[in-house]
Tab-separated table of C-alpha atoms in Angstrom:
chain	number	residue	atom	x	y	z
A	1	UNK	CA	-15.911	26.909	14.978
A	2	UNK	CA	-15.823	23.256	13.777
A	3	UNK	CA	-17.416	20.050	15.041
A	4	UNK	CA	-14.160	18.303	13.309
A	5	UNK	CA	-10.687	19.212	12.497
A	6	UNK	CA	-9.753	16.322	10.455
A	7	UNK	CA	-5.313	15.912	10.194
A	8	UNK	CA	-4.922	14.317	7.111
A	9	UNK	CA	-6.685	14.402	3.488
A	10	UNK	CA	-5.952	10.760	2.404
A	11	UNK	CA	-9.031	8.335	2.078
A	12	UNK	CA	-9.493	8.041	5.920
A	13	UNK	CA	-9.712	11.783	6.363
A	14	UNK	CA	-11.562	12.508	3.235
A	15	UNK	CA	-14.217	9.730	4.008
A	16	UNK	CA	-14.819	10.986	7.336
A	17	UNK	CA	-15.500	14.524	6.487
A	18	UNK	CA	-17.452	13.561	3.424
A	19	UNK	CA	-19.572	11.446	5.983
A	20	UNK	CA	-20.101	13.701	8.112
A	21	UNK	CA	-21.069	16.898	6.068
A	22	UNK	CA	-23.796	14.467	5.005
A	23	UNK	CA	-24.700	14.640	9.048
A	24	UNK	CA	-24.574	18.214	8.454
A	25	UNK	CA	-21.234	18.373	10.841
A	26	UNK	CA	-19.289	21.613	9.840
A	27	UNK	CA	-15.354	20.204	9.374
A	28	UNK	CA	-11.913	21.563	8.623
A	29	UNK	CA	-9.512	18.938	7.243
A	30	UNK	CA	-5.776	20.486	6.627
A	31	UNK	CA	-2.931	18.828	5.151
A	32	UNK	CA	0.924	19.353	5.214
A	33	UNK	CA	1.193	18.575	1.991
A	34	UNK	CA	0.094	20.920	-1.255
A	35	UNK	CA	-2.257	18.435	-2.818
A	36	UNK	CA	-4.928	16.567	-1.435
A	37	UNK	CA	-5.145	12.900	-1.554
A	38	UNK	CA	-2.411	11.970	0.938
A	39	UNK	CA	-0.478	9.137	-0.718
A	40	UNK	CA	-2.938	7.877	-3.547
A	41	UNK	CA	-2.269	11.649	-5.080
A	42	UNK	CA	-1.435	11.656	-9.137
A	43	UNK	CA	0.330	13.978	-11.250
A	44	UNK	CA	-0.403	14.606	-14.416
A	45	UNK	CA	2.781	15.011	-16.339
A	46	UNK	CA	2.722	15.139	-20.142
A	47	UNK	CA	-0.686	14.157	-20.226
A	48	UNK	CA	-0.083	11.149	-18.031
A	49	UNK	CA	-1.445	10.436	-14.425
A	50	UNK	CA	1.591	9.565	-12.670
A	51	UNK	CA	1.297	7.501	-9.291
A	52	UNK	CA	3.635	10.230	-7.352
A	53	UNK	CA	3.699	7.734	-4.398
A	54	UNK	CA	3.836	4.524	-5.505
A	55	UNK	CA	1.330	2.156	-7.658
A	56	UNK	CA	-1.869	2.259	-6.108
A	57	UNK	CA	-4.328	-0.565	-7.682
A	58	UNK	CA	-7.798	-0.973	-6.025
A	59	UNK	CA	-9.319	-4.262	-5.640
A	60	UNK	CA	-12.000	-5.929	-3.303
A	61	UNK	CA	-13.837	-8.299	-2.756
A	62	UNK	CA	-16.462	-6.504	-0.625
A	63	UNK	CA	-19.257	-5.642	-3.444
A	64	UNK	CA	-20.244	-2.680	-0.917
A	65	UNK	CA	-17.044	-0.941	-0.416
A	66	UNK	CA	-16.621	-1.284	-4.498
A	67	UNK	CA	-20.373	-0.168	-4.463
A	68	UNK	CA	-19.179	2.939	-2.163
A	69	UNK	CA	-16.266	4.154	-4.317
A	70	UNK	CA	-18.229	4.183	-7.628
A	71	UNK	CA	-20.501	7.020	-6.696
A	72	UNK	CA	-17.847	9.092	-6.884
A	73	UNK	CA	-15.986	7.532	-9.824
A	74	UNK	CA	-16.341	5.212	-12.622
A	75	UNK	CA	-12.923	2.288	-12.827
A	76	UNK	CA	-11.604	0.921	-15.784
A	77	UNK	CA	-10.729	-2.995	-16.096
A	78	UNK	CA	-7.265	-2.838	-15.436
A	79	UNK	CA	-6.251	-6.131	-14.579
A	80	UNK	CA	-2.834	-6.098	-12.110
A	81	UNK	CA	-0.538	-9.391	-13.922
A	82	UNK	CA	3.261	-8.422	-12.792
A	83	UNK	CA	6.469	-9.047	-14.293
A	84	UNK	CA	9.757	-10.235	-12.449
A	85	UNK	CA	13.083	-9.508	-13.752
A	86	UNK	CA	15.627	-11.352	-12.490
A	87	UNK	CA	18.895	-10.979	-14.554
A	88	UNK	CA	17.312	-10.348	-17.982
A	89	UNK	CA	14.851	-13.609	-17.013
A	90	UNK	CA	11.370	-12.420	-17.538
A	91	UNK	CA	9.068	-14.171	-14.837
A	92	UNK	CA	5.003	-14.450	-14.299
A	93	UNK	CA	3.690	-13.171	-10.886
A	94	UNK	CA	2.112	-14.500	-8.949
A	95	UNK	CA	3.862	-17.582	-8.415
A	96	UNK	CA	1.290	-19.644	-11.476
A	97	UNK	CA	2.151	-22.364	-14.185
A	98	UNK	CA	3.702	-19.697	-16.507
A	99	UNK	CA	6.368	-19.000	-14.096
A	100	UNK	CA	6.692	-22.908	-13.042
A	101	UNK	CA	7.570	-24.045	-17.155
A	102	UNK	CA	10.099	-20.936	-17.607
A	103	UNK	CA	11.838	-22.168	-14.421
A	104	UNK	CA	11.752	-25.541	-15.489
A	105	UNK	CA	9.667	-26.521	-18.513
A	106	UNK	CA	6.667	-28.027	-16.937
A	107	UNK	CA	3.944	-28.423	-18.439
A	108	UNK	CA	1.009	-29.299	-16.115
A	109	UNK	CA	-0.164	-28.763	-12.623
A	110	UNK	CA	1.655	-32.013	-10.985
A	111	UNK	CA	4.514	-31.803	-12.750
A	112	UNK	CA	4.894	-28.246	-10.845
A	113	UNK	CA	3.782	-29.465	-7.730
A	114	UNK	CA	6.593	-32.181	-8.344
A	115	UNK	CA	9.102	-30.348	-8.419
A	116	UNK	CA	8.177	-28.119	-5.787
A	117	UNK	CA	7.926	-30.672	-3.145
A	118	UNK	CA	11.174	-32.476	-4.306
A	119	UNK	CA	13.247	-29.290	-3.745
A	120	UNK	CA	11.319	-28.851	-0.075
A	121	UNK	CA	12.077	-32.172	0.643
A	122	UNK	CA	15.860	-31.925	-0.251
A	123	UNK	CA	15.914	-28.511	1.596
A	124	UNK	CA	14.824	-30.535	4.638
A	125	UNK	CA	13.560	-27.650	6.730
A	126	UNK	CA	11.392	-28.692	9.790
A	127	UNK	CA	11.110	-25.862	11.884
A	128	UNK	CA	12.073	-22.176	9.607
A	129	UNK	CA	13.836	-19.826	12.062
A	130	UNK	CA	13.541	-17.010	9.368
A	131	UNK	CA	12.620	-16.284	6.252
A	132	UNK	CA	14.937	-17.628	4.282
A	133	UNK	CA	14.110	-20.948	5.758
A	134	UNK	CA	10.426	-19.983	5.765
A	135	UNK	CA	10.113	-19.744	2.138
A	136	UNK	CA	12.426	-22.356	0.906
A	137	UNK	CA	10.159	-24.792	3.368
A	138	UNK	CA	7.280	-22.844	1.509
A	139	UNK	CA	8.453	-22.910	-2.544
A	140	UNK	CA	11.762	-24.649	-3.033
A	141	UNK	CA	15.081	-23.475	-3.774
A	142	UNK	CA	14.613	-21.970	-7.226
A	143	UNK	CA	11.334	-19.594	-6.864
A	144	UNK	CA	13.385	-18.455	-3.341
A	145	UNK	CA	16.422	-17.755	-4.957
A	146	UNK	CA	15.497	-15.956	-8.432
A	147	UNK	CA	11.988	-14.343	-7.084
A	148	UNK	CA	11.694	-13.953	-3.550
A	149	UNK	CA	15.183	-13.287	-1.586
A	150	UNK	CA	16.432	-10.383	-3.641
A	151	UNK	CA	13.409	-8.454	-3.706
A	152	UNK	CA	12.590	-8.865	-0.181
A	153	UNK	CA	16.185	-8.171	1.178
A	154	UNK	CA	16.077	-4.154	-0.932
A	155	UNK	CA	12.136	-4.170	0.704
A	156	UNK	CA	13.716	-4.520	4.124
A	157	UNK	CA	17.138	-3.394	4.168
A	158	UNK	CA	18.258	-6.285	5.901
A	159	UNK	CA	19.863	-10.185	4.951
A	160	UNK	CA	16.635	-12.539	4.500
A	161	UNK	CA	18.149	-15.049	6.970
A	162	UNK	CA	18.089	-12.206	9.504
A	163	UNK	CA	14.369	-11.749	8.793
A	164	UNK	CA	11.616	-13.451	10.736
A	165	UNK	CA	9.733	-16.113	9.161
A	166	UNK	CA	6.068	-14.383	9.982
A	167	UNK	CA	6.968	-11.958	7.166
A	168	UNK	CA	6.095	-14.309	4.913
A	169	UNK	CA	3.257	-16.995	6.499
A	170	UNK	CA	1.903	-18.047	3.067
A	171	UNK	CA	2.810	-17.430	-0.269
A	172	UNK	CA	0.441	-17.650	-3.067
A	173	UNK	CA	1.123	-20.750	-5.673
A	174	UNK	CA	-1.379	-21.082	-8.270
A	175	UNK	CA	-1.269	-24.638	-10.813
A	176	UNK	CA	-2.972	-22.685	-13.307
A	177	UNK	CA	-2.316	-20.208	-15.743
A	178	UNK	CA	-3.611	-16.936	-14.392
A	179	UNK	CA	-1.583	-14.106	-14.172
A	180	UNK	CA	-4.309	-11.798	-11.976
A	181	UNK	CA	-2.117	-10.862	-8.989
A	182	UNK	CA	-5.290	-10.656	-6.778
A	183	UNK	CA	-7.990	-12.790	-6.384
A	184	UNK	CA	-10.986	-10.656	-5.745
A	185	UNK	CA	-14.137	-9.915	-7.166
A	186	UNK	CA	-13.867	-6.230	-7.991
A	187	UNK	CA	-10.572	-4.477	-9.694
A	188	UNK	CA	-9.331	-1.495	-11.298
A	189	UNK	CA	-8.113	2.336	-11.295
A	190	UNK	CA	-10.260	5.314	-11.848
A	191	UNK	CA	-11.160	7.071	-15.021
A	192	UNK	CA	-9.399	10.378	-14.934
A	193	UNK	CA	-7.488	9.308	-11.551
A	194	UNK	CA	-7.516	8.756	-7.622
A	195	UNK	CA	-7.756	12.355	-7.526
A	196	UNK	CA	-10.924	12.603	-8.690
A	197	UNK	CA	-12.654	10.422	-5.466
A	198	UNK	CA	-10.872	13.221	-3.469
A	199	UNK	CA	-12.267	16.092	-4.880
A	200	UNK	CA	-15.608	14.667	-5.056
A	201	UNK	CA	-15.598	13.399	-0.799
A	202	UNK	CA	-14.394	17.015	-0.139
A	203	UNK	CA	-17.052	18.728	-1.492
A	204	UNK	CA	-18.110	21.169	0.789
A	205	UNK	CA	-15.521	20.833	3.053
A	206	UNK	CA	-12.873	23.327	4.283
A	207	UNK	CA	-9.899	22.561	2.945
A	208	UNK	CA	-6.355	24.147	4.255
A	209	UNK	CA	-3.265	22.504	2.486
A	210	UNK	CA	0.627	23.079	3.472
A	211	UNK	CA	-0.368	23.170	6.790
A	212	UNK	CA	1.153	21.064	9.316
A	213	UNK	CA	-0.921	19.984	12.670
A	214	UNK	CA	2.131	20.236	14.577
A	215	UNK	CA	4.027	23.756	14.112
A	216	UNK	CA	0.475	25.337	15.300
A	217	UNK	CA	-1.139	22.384	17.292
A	218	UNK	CA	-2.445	24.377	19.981
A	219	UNK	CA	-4.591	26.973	17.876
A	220	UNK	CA	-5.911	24.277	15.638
A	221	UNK	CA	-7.259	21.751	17.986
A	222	UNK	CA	-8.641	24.814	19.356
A	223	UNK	CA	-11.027	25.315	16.409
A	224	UNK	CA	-12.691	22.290	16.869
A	225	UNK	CA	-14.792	20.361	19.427
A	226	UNK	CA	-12.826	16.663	17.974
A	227	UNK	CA	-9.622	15.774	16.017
A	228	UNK	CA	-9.488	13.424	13.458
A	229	UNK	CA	-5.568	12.404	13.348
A	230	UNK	CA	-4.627	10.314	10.512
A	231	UNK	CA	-0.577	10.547	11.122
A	232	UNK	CA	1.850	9.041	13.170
A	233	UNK	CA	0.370	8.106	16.206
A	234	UNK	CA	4.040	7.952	17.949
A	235	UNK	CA	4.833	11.892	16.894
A	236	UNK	CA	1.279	13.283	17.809
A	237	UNK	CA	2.344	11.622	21.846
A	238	UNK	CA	5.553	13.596	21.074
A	239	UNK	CA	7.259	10.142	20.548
A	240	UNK	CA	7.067	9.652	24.631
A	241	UNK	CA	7.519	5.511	24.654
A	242	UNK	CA	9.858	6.117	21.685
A	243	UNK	CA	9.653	6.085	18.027
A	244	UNK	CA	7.669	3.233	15.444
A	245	UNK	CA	9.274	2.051	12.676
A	246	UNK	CA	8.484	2.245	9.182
A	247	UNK	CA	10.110	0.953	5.603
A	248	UNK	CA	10.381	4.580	3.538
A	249	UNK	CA	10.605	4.652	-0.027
A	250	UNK	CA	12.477	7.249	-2.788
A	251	UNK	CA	10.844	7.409	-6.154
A	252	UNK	CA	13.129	8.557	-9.464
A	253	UNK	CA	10.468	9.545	-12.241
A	254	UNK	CA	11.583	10.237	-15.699
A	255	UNK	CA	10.104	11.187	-18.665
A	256	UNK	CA	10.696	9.565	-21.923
A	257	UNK	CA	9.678	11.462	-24.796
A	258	UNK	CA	11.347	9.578	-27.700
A	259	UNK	CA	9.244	6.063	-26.640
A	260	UNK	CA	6.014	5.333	-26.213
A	261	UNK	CA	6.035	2.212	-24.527
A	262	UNK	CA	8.905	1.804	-22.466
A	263	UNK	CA	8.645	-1.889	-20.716
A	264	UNK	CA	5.283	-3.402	-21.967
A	265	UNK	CA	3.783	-3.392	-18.623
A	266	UNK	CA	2.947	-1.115	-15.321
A	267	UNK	CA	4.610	-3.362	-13.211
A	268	UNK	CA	7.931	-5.001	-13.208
A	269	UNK	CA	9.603	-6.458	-10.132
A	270	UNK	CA	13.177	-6.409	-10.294
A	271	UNK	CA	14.183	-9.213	-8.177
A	272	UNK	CA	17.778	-9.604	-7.951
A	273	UNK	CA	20.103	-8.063	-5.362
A	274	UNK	CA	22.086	-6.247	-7.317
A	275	UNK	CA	19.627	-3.668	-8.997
A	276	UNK	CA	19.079	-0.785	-6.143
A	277	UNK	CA	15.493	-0.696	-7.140
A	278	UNK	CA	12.609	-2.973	-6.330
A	279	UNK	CA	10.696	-2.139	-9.193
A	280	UNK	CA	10.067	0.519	-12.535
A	281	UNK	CA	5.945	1.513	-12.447
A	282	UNK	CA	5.038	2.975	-16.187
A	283	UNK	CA	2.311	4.818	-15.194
A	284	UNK	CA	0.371	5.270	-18.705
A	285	UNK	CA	-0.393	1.140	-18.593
A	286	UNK	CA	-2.659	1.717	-15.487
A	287	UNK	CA	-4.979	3.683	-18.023
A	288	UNK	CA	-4.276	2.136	-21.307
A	289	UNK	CA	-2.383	5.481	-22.095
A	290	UNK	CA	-1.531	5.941	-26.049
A	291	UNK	CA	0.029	9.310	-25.214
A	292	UNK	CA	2.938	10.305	-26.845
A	293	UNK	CA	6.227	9.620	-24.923
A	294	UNK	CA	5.821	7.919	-21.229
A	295	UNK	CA	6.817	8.019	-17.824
A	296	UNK	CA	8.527	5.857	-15.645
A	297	UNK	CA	9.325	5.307	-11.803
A	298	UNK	CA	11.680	3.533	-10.014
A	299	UNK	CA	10.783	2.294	-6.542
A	300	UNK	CA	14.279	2.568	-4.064
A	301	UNK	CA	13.197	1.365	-0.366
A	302	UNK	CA	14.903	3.174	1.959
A	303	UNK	CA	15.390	2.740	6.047
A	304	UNK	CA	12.811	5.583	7.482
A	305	UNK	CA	14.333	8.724	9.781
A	306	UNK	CA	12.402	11.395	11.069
A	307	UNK	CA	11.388	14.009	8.649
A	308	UNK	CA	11.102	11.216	5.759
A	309	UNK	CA	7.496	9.751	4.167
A	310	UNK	CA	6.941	6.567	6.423
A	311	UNK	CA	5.345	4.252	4.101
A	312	UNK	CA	5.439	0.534	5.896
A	313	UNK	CA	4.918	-0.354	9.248
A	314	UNK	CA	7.435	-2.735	11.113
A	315	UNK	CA	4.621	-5.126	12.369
A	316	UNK	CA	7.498	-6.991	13.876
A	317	UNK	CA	7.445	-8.053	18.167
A	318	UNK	CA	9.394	-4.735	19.572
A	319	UNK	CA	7.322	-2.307	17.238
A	320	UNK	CA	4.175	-3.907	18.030
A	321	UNK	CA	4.951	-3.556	21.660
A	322	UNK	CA	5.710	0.183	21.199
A	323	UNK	CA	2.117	0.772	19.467
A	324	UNK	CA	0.287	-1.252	22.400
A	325	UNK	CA	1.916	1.564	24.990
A	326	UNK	CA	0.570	4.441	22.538
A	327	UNK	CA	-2.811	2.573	21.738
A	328	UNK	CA	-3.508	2.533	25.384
A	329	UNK	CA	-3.286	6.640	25.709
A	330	UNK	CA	-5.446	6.709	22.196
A	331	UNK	CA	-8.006	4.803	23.554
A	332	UNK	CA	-8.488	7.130	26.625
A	333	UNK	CA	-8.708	10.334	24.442
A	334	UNK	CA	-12.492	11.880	24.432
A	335	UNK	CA	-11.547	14.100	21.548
A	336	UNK	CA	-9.022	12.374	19.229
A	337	UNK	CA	-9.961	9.929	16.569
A	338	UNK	CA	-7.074	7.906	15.218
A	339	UNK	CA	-7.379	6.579	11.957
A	340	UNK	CA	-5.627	5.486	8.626
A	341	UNK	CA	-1.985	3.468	7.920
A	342	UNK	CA	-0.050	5.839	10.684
A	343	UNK	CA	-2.812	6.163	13.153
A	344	UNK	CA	-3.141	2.899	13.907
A	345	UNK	CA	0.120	1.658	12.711
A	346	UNK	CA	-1.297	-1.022	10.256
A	347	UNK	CA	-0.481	-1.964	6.804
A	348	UNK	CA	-3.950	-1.109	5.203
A	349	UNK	CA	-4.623	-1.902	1.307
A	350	UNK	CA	-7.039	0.801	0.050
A	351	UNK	CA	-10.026	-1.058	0.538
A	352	UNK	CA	-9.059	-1.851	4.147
A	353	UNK	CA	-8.481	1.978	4.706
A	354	UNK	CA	-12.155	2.435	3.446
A	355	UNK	CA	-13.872	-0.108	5.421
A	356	UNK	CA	-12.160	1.311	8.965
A	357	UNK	CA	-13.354	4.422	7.958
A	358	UNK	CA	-16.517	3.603	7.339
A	359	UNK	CA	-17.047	1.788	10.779
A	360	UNK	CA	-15.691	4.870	12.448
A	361	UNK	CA	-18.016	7.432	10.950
A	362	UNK	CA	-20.543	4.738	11.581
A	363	UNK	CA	-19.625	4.433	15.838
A	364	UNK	CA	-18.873	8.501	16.050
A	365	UNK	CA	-22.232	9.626	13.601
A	366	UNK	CA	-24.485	6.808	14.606
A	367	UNK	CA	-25.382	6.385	10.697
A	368	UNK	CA	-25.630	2.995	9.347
A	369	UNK	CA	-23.614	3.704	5.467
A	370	UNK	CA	-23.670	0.588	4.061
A	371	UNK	CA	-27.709	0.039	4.712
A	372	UNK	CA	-28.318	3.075	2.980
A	373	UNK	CA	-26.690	1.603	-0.329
């Protein structure tokens, strides 16, 4: 009946099928959720388009993939400049010359850079054996202590000393005064909402929500001549070499009608231990919001177990070694397409997502998108 059942209606599903309607390909994407948009999905609540799972801010640097997501939508200028709490201590992120004269009352670039190597030096850490040591050798004492070890330690569950020091390769210092989190070209979130590029991709697609691939696997890859998977690549083998593992995260949204403007800011890191939460998202500052009232998330990491939302892959040696056994069996498949953060067990920003999917509609259609631009 189909030329493509696609598993999944997140941007690497939704990309494909929009891709290949254009090739005139008749497709069937399903989801097991009751909303499209896997996890870039908002809710409007009180007026107010709510990041349900998690905030999602798109940036690139790839003028074509920024060029490829404006036909569908128009983005505003919001700018992502994040604000660490530690104890009441309000901090700039990144790591830039605001956060280096709270700390310590520097005023230019070398004083910073001063003190930064002084407190490596003292630290005297030659070879890091985790990433404790990794960052101290990377940023001092003081930016590991108030800024980096808390947070990380809720985002992994675990002590940072038992961490490995890849985790954390580089960390971005700027000796200037920008407070941009990223540093490409193109930024922003979409007028009216992620949902809205959804919508638009699935167009003329067959669309069958709360249904889930694997309580009727057998009829549905029946329907079509390929599958498109987008989820876990370990459950659709039946988890034969074992299971992947993935960070999870719980999200407690509130609604605050008696203040408009609960924090000053969609993002703020809370970066001690002791808070249970990494961070508190006000959605309504992603869109300049004057709404009445606001709403507020906060972000609880979690360890993952089956029948949770996996969220982060464990890109650590043993996981890594897992996927290679499963990559091996996708790669022989005829009929299966594995795509997205779960197919191919990658941590994928938005844009990222977008290009893979773009060079797989490119191999399987023989089309050449971005030339047609």
């Amino acid at each position: 009946m189909y030329d493509y059942l696609i598993v999944g209606t997140g941007l690497f599903g939704a990309i494909f099928a929009h891709e290949a309607i254009k090739c005139e390909k008749k497709c069937l994407i399903i989801d097991k959720r009751d909303h499209l948009g896997g996890n870039i999905y908002t809710e409007n609540i009180e007026g107010i388009n709510v990041h349900k799972y998690g905030a999602h801010i798109f940036h690139t640097s790839d003028e074509r993939i920024w060029n490829y997501l404006n036909q569908f939508v128009e983005f505003n200028r919001y700018t992502n400049s994040p604000i660490a709490n530690y104890r009441g201590e309000i901090y700039n992120l990144p790591f830039n010359m605001n956060t280096f004269n709270k700390l310590w009352g520097v005023i230019t670039p070398q004083e910073a850079k001063e003190k930064i190597e002084l407190q490596k030096k003292k630290a005297g850490i030659k070879e890091p054996r985790n990433l404790e040591e990794q960052a101290i050798s990377l940023v001092g004492v003081d930016i590991y202590q108030k800024l980096i070890k808390g947070y990380t330690e809720k985002q992994w569950g675990r002590a940072a000393k038992d961490l490995p020091s890849f985790i954390i390769n580089r960390i971005p210092v700027r000796f200037n005064y920008d407070n941009n989190y990223f540093n490409d070209k193109f930024q922003g979130i979409p007028i009216g909402g992620y949902n809205l590029i959804i919508e638009k991709m699935l167009e003329g697609c067959e669309v069958r929500l709360n249904t889930d691939f694997f309580s009727n696997r057998k009829e549905l890859e029946g329907l079509a001549r390929k599958t498109v998977f987008t989820g876990m690549i370990d459950q659709f083998y039946d988890y034969k070499f074992g299971l992947l593992e993935y960070r999870s995260l719980d999200f407690q949204t509130e609604v605050i009608k008696e203040n408009d403007n609960y924090q000053g800011n969609a993002v703020v890191n809370y970066t001690d231990r002791e808070t249970p939460y990494t961070r508190i998202i006000e959605h309504k500052h992603f869109e300049f919001g004057t709404q009445k009232g606001t709403v507020i998330s906060k972000e609880f990491p979690s360890e993952w177990k089956n029948g949770c939302e996996p969220y982060y892959p464990i890109n650590d040696q043993r996981n890594n070694e897992l996927y290679r056994q499963y990559k091996v069996l996708a790669d022989s498949e005829q009929n299966v397409i594995f795509g997205g953060r779960l197919g191919t067990y990658k941590y994928y920003d938005m844009h990222q997502v977008i290009a893979s999917a773009l060079v797989t509609v490119e191999k399987e259609l023989g089309v050449e998108i971005f030339n047609e631009k």
